[in-house]
Every structure is written in C-alpha cells, then in structure tokens.
Amino acid sequence: METRVAVIGIIVEDAESVERLNALLHEYGDYIIGRMGVPYRERGINVISVAVDAPGDVISALAGKIGALSGVSAKTAYSAV
C-alpha cells in the first residue's frame, strides 16, 4: 500500500486530554517518524508536531481522533512526494 509523508500539528489547551493523546500516538507508533513537543508555559498550552509516513486513510484517522479530543486541535500538512 502506498504511503504518504505528513506532519500533524497539534495544539493542546486542555491538560486532561494529554493522557488520551499519548495513548493515540502510542497506538499509531508504527507510522510515526518522530515527534516534538514544546510546552508554552506562558500561555498554558503545548505545541506538538508529529511526522508520519502512513497510508492517507491512516493519517486522516489519526488526525481526526486527535482533533476530537477535548481542548485539542490538529491540522495536517502532506508532502507532495
């Protein structure tokens, strides 16, 4: 199956959703190339980027599940190759 490279940008505003977010990332761990999280303490949020190499439907499913979490938003950018 053909895969795509993408980055999912995540903003976490509700700290209570972090445990479920980490569980989702663990569940999709086979597709994750790398991730970087930056706590922005002055604003009380966390900014996370997750690079993935996966089929398009898997990327969409992961981003959708992340975006459905309370106080969490996610956007995906896909590579052209």
Short mmCIF file of N, CA, C and O in Angstrom, two decimals:
data_model
loop_
_atom_site.label_atom_id
_atom_site.label_comp_id
_atom_site.label_asym_id
_atom_site.label_seq_id
_atom_site.Cartn_x
_atom_site.Cartn_y
_atom_site.Cartn_z
N MET A 1 0.84 -1.18 0.00
CA MET A 1 0.00 0.00 0.00
C MET A 1 0.89 1.25 0.00
O MET A 1 1.88 1.31 0.71
N GLU A 2 0.50 2.22 -0.79
CA GLU A 2 1.27 3.46 -0.90
C GLU A 2 1.11 4.31 0.35
O GLU A 2 0.01 4.43 0.90
N THR A 3 2.21 4.89 0.79
CA THR A 3 2.17 5.75 1.98
C THR A 3 2.50 7.18 1.60
O THR A 3 3.04 7.44 0.52
N ARG A 4 2.17 8.07 2.51
CA ARG A 4 2.47 9.50 2.32
C ARG A 4 3.20 9.99 3.56
O ARG A 4 3.01 9.47 4.65
N VAL A 5 4.01 11.01 3.37
CA VAL A 5 4.68 11.65 4.48
C VAL A 5 3.90 12.92 4.82
O VAL A 5 3.51 13.67 3.93
N ALA A 6 3.65 13.09 6.11
CA ALA A 6 2.88 14.25 6.55
C ALA A 6 3.34 14.67 7.94
O ALA A 6 4.02 13.92 8.64
N VAL A 7 2.96 15.88 8.30
CA VAL A 7 3.19 16.35 9.66
C VAL A 7 1.83 16.77 10.22
O VAL A 7 1.05 17.43 9.54
N ILE A 8 1.56 16.33 11.43
CA ILE A 8 0.34 16.72 12.12
C ILE A 8 0.73 17.73 13.19
O ILE A 8 1.53 17.42 14.08
N GLY A 9 0.21 18.94 13.06
CA GLY A 9 0.45 19.99 14.06
C GLY A 9 -0.67 19.93 15.09
O GLY A 9 -1.85 19.92 14.73
N ILE A 10 -0.30 19.89 16.36
CA ILE A 10 -1.27 19.71 17.44
C ILE A 10 -1.10 20.81 18.47
O ILE A 10 0.03 21.11 18.88
N ILE A 11 -2.21 21.40 18.89
CA ILE A 11 -2.23 22.36 19.99
C ILE A 11 -3.08 21.76 21.10
O ILE A 11 -4.24 21.41 20.87
N VAL A 12 -2.49 21.64 22.29
CA VAL A 12 -3.21 21.09 23.44
C VAL A 12 -3.49 22.22 24.43
O VAL A 12 -2.55 22.79 24.99
N GLU A 13 -4.76 22.52 24.61
CA GLU A 13 -5.17 23.56 25.55
C GLU A 13 -5.75 22.98 26.84
O GLU A 13 -5.86 23.68 27.83
N ASP A 14 -6.13 21.71 26.82
CA ASP A 14 -6.72 21.04 27.98
C ASP A 14 -5.79 19.91 28.42
O ASP A 14 -5.72 18.86 27.77
N ALA A 15 -5.06 20.12 29.52
CA ALA A 15 -4.08 19.15 30.00
C ALA A 15 -4.70 17.79 30.32
O ALA A 15 -4.02 16.77 30.29
N GLU A 16 -5.99 17.76 30.59
CA GLU A 16 -6.65 16.49 30.90
C GLU A 16 -6.73 15.57 29.68
O GLU A 16 -6.97 14.36 29.83
N SER A 17 -6.51 16.09 28.49
CA SER A 17 -6.55 15.27 27.27
C SER A 17 -5.19 14.68 26.91
O SER A 17 -5.10 13.89 25.98
N VAL A 18 -4.15 15.04 27.64
CA VAL A 18 -2.79 14.59 27.29
C VAL A 18 -2.66 13.08 27.38
O VAL A 18 -2.03 12.46 26.51
N GLU A 19 -3.23 12.47 28.39
CA GLU A 19 -3.11 11.01 28.54
C GLU A 19 -3.73 10.29 27.35
O GLU A 19 -3.13 9.36 26.79
N ARG A 20 -4.91 10.71 26.92
CA ARG A 20 -5.57 10.08 25.76
C ARG A 20 -4.78 10.36 24.48
O ARG A 20 -4.65 9.49 23.62
N LEU A 21 -4.24 11.58 24.35
CA LEU A 21 -3.42 11.91 23.18
C LEU A 21 -2.21 11.00 23.11
O LEU A 21 -1.89 10.44 22.05
N ASN A 22 -1.51 10.82 24.22
CA ASN A 22 -0.34 9.95 24.23
C ASN A 22 -0.72 8.51 23.90
O ASN A 22 0.03 7.80 23.23
N ALA A 23 -1.89 8.06 24.35
CA ALA A 23 -2.35 6.71 24.04
C ALA A 23 -2.58 6.56 22.53
O ALA A 23 -2.22 5.53 21.93
N LEU A 24 -3.16 7.58 21.90
CA LEU A 24 -3.37 7.54 20.45
C LEU A 24 -2.04 7.50 19.71
O LEU A 24 -1.87 6.73 18.75
N LEU A 25 -1.10 8.33 20.12
CA LEU A 25 0.21 8.35 19.46
C LEU A 25 0.91 7.00 19.64
O LEU A 25 1.57 6.52 18.71
N HIS A 26 0.76 6.39 20.79
CA HIS A 26 1.34 5.07 21.00
C HIS A 26 0.67 4.03 20.09
O HIS A 26 1.34 3.18 19.50
N GLU A 27 -0.64 4.13 19.97
CA GLU A 27 -1.40 3.20 19.12
C GLU A 27 -0.95 3.26 17.67
O GLU A 27 -0.91 2.25 16.97
N TYR A 28 -0.60 4.45 17.20
CA TYR A 28 -0.17 4.65 15.81
C TYR A 28 1.35 4.74 15.70
O TYR A 28 1.88 5.20 14.69
N GLY A 29 2.05 4.28 16.71
CA GLY A 29 3.51 4.41 16.78
C GLY A 29 4.27 3.83 15.61
O GLY A 29 5.35 4.32 15.27
N ASP A 30 3.75 2.78 14.98
CA ASP A 30 4.45 2.18 13.84
C ASP A 30 4.57 3.13 12.66
O ASP A 30 5.44 2.93 11.80
N TYR A 31 3.72 4.13 12.59
CA TYR A 31 3.72 5.07 11.48
C TYR A 31 4.47 6.37 11.79
O TYR A 31 4.70 7.18 10.89
N ILE A 32 4.83 6.57 13.04
CA ILE A 32 5.42 7.84 13.46
C ILE A 32 6.93 7.84 13.19
O ILE A 32 7.66 6.96 13.64
N ILE A 33 7.38 8.86 12.44
CA ILE A 33 8.80 9.04 12.16
C ILE A 33 9.46 9.71 13.36
O ILE A 33 10.54 9.35 13.78
N GLY A 34 8.80 10.71 13.90
CA GLY A 34 9.33 11.44 15.05
C GLY A 34 8.30 12.45 15.54
O GLY A 34 7.33 12.75 14.86
N ARG A 35 8.54 12.95 16.75
CA ARG A 35 7.63 13.94 17.31
C ARG A 35 8.41 14.91 18.16
O ARG A 35 9.47 14.60 18.69
N MET A 36 7.88 16.13 18.24
CA MET A 36 8.50 17.16 19.06
C MET A 36 7.39 17.91 19.79
O MET A 36 6.40 18.32 19.18
N GLY A 37 7.55 18.05 21.09
CA GLY A 37 6.58 18.78 21.89
C GLY A 37 7.24 19.95 22.59
O GLY A 37 8.34 19.82 23.12
N VAL A 38 6.56 21.08 22.57
CA VAL A 38 7.08 22.28 23.20
C VAL A 38 6.02 22.83 24.15
O VAL A 38 4.95 23.26 23.70
N PRO A 39 6.30 22.81 25.45
CA PRO A 39 5.35 23.43 26.38
C PRO A 39 5.49 24.95 26.31
O PRO A 39 6.60 25.47 26.37
N TYR A 40 4.39 25.63 26.16
CA TYR A 40 4.39 27.09 26.12
C TYR A 40 3.75 27.54 27.43
O TYR A 40 2.56 27.81 27.51
N ARG A 41 4.56 27.56 28.48
CA ARG A 41 4.08 27.80 29.84
C ARG A 41 3.37 29.14 30.01
O ARG A 41 2.39 29.24 30.75
N GLU A 42 3.88 30.16 29.34
CA GLU A 42 3.27 31.49 29.47
C GLU A 42 1.81 31.50 29.04
O GLU A 42 1.01 32.29 29.53
N ARG A 43 1.46 30.62 28.10
CA ARG A 43 0.09 30.55 27.59
C ARG A 43 -0.68 29.35 28.13
O ARG A 43 -1.87 29.20 27.86
N GLY A 44 0.03 28.45 28.82
CA GLY A 44 -0.63 27.27 29.38
C GLY A 44 -1.05 26.26 28.33
O GLY A 44 -2.05 25.55 28.51
N ILE A 45 -0.31 26.18 27.23
CA ILE A 45 -0.62 25.23 26.17
C ILE A 45 0.62 24.43 25.81
O ILE A 45 1.73 24.76 26.24
N ASN A 46 0.42 23.38 25.02
CA ASN A 46 1.52 22.59 24.47
C ASN A 46 1.38 22.57 22.95
O ASN A 46 0.27 22.41 22.43
N VAL A 47 2.51 22.72 22.28
CA VAL A 47 2.54 22.69 20.82
C VAL A 47 3.34 21.44 20.43
O VAL A 47 4.47 21.27 20.85
N ILE A 48 2.71 20.57 19.63
CA ILE A 48 3.32 19.29 19.28
C ILE A 48 3.29 19.12 17.76
O ILE A 48 2.28 19.42 17.12
N SER A 49 4.39 18.62 17.22
CA SER A 49 4.39 18.23 15.80
C SER A 49 4.75 16.76 15.72
O SER A 49 5.66 16.29 16.42
N VAL A 50 4.03 16.04 14.87
CA VAL A 50 4.25 14.60 14.70
C VAL A 50 4.44 14.33 13.22
O VAL A 50 3.54 14.60 12.41
N ALA A 51 5.62 13.81 12.85
CA ALA A 51 5.90 13.45 11.47
C ALA A 51 5.51 11.98 11.29
O ALA A 51 5.89 11.13 12.10
N VAL A 52 4.77 11.69 10.22
CA VAL A 52 4.29 10.33 9.97
C VAL A 52 4.56 9.92 8.52
O VAL A 52 4.66 10.76 7.63
N ASP A 53 4.67 8.62 8.33
CA ASP A 53 4.75 8.01 6.99
C ASP A 53 3.75 6.87 7.02
O ASP A 53 4.01 5.82 7.61
N ALA A 54 2.59 7.10 6.40
CA ALA A 54 1.48 6.15 6.52
C ALA A 54 0.54 6.29 5.33
O ALA A 54 0.58 7.30 4.62
N PRO A 55 -0.34 5.30 5.13
CA PRO A 55 -1.39 5.46 4.11
C PRO A 55 -2.26 6.67 4.47
O PRO A 55 -2.44 7.00 5.65
N GLY A 56 -2.80 7.31 3.45
CA GLY A 56 -3.61 8.51 3.66
C GLY A 56 -4.76 8.32 4.62
O GLY A 56 -5.05 9.20 5.44
N ASP A 57 -5.43 7.17 4.55
CA ASP A 57 -6.56 6.94 5.44
C ASP A 57 -6.13 6.81 6.90
O ASP A 57 -6.86 7.21 7.81
N VAL A 58 -4.94 6.28 7.12
CA VAL A 58 -4.42 6.16 8.49
C VAL A 58 -4.09 7.54 9.04
O VAL A 58 -4.41 7.86 10.20
N ILE A 59 -3.48 8.38 8.21
CA ILE A 59 -3.15 9.74 8.64
C ILE A 59 -4.43 10.51 8.97
O ILE A 59 -4.52 11.17 10.01
N SER A 60 -5.43 10.40 8.12
CA SER A 60 -6.70 11.08 8.35
C SER A 60 -7.38 10.58 9.62
O SER A 60 -7.93 11.37 10.39
N ALA A 61 -7.35 9.27 9.84
CA ALA A 61 -7.97 8.70 11.04
C ALA A 61 -7.28 9.20 12.29
O ALA A 61 -7.95 9.60 13.26
N LEU A 62 -5.95 9.21 12.30
CA LEU A 62 -5.21 9.68 13.47
C LEU A 62 -5.49 11.15 13.74
O LEU A 62 -5.81 11.54 14.86
N ALA A 63 -5.41 11.98 12.70
CA ALA A 63 -5.66 13.41 12.88
C ALA A 63 -7.09 13.66 13.35
O ALA A 63 -7.33 14.53 14.20
N GLY A 64 -8.04 12.90 12.82
CA GLY A 64 -9.43 13.06 13.24
C GLY A 64 -9.64 12.68 14.69
O GLY A 64 -10.34 13.38 15.43
N LYS A 65 -9.02 11.59 15.12
CA LYS A 65 -9.14 11.16 16.52
C LYS A 65 -8.49 12.17 17.45
O LYS A 65 -9.01 12.45 18.54
N ILE A 66 -7.35 12.72 17.04
CA ILE A 66 -6.69 13.73 17.86
C ILE A 66 -7.55 14.98 17.96
O ILE A 66 -7.76 15.52 19.04
N GLY A 67 -8.07 15.44 16.83
CA GLY A 67 -8.89 16.65 16.81
C GLY A 67 -10.20 16.51 17.57
O GLY A 67 -10.78 17.50 17.98
N ALA A 68 -10.65 15.28 17.78
CA ALA A 68 -11.89 15.04 18.51
C ALA A 68 -11.70 15.11 20.03
O ALA A 68 -12.68 15.16 20.77
N LEU A 69 -10.46 15.13 20.48
CA LEU A 69 -10.20 15.21 21.91
C LEU A 69 -10.57 16.60 22.44
O LEU A 69 -10.37 17.61 21.74
N SER A 70 -11.06 16.65 23.64
CA SER A 70 -11.45 17.91 24.26
C SER A 70 -10.24 18.82 24.45
O SER A 70 -9.22 18.40 25.00
N GLY A 71 -10.34 20.05 23.97
CA GLY A 71 -9.28 21.03 24.15
C GLY A 71 -8.05 20.78 23.30
O GLY A 71 -6.97 21.30 23.60
N VAL A 72 -8.20 19.99 22.24
CA VAL A 72 -7.08 19.67 21.35
C VAL A 72 -7.48 19.98 19.92
O VAL A 72 -8.57 19.63 19.48
N SER A 73 -6.60 20.65 19.19
CA SER A 73 -6.85 20.88 17.76
C SER A 73 -5.68 20.33 16.96
O SER A 73 -4.54 20.30 17.45
N ALA A 74 -5.95 19.89 15.75
CA ALA A 74 -4.93 19.28 14.90
C ALA A 74 -5.15 19.67 13.44
O ALA A 74 -6.28 19.74 12.97
N LYS A 75 -4.05 19.92 12.75
CA LYS A 75 -4.06 20.18 11.31
C LYS A 75 -2.95 19.35 10.68
O LYS A 75 -1.89 19.15 11.27
N THR A 76 -3.19 18.91 9.46
CA THR A 76 -2.24 18.05 8.78
C THR A 76 -1.73 18.70 7.50
O THR A 76 -2.52 19.28 6.74
N ALA A 77 -0.42 18.61 7.29
CA ALA A 77 0.19 19.07 6.03
C ALA A 77 0.86 17.86 5.38
O ALA A 77 1.62 17.14 6.05
N TYR A 78 0.56 17.63 4.11
CA TYR A 78 1.08 16.47 3.40
C TYR A 78 2.23 16.85 2.48
O TYR A 78 2.22 17.92 1.88
N SER A 79 3.20 15.95 2.35
CA SER A 79 4.29 16.13 1.41
C SER A 79 3.75 15.91 -0.01
O SER A 79 2.81 15.15 -0.21
N ALA A 80 4.38 16.55 -0.97
CA ALA A 80 3.98 16.38 -2.37
C ALA A 80 4.53 15.09 -2.95
O ALA A 80 4.10 14.67 -4.02
N VAL A 81 5.48 14.45 -2.28
CA VAL A 81 6.09 13.22 -2.81
C VAL A 81 5.63 12.01 -2.02
O VAL A 81 5.25 12.07 -0.89
#
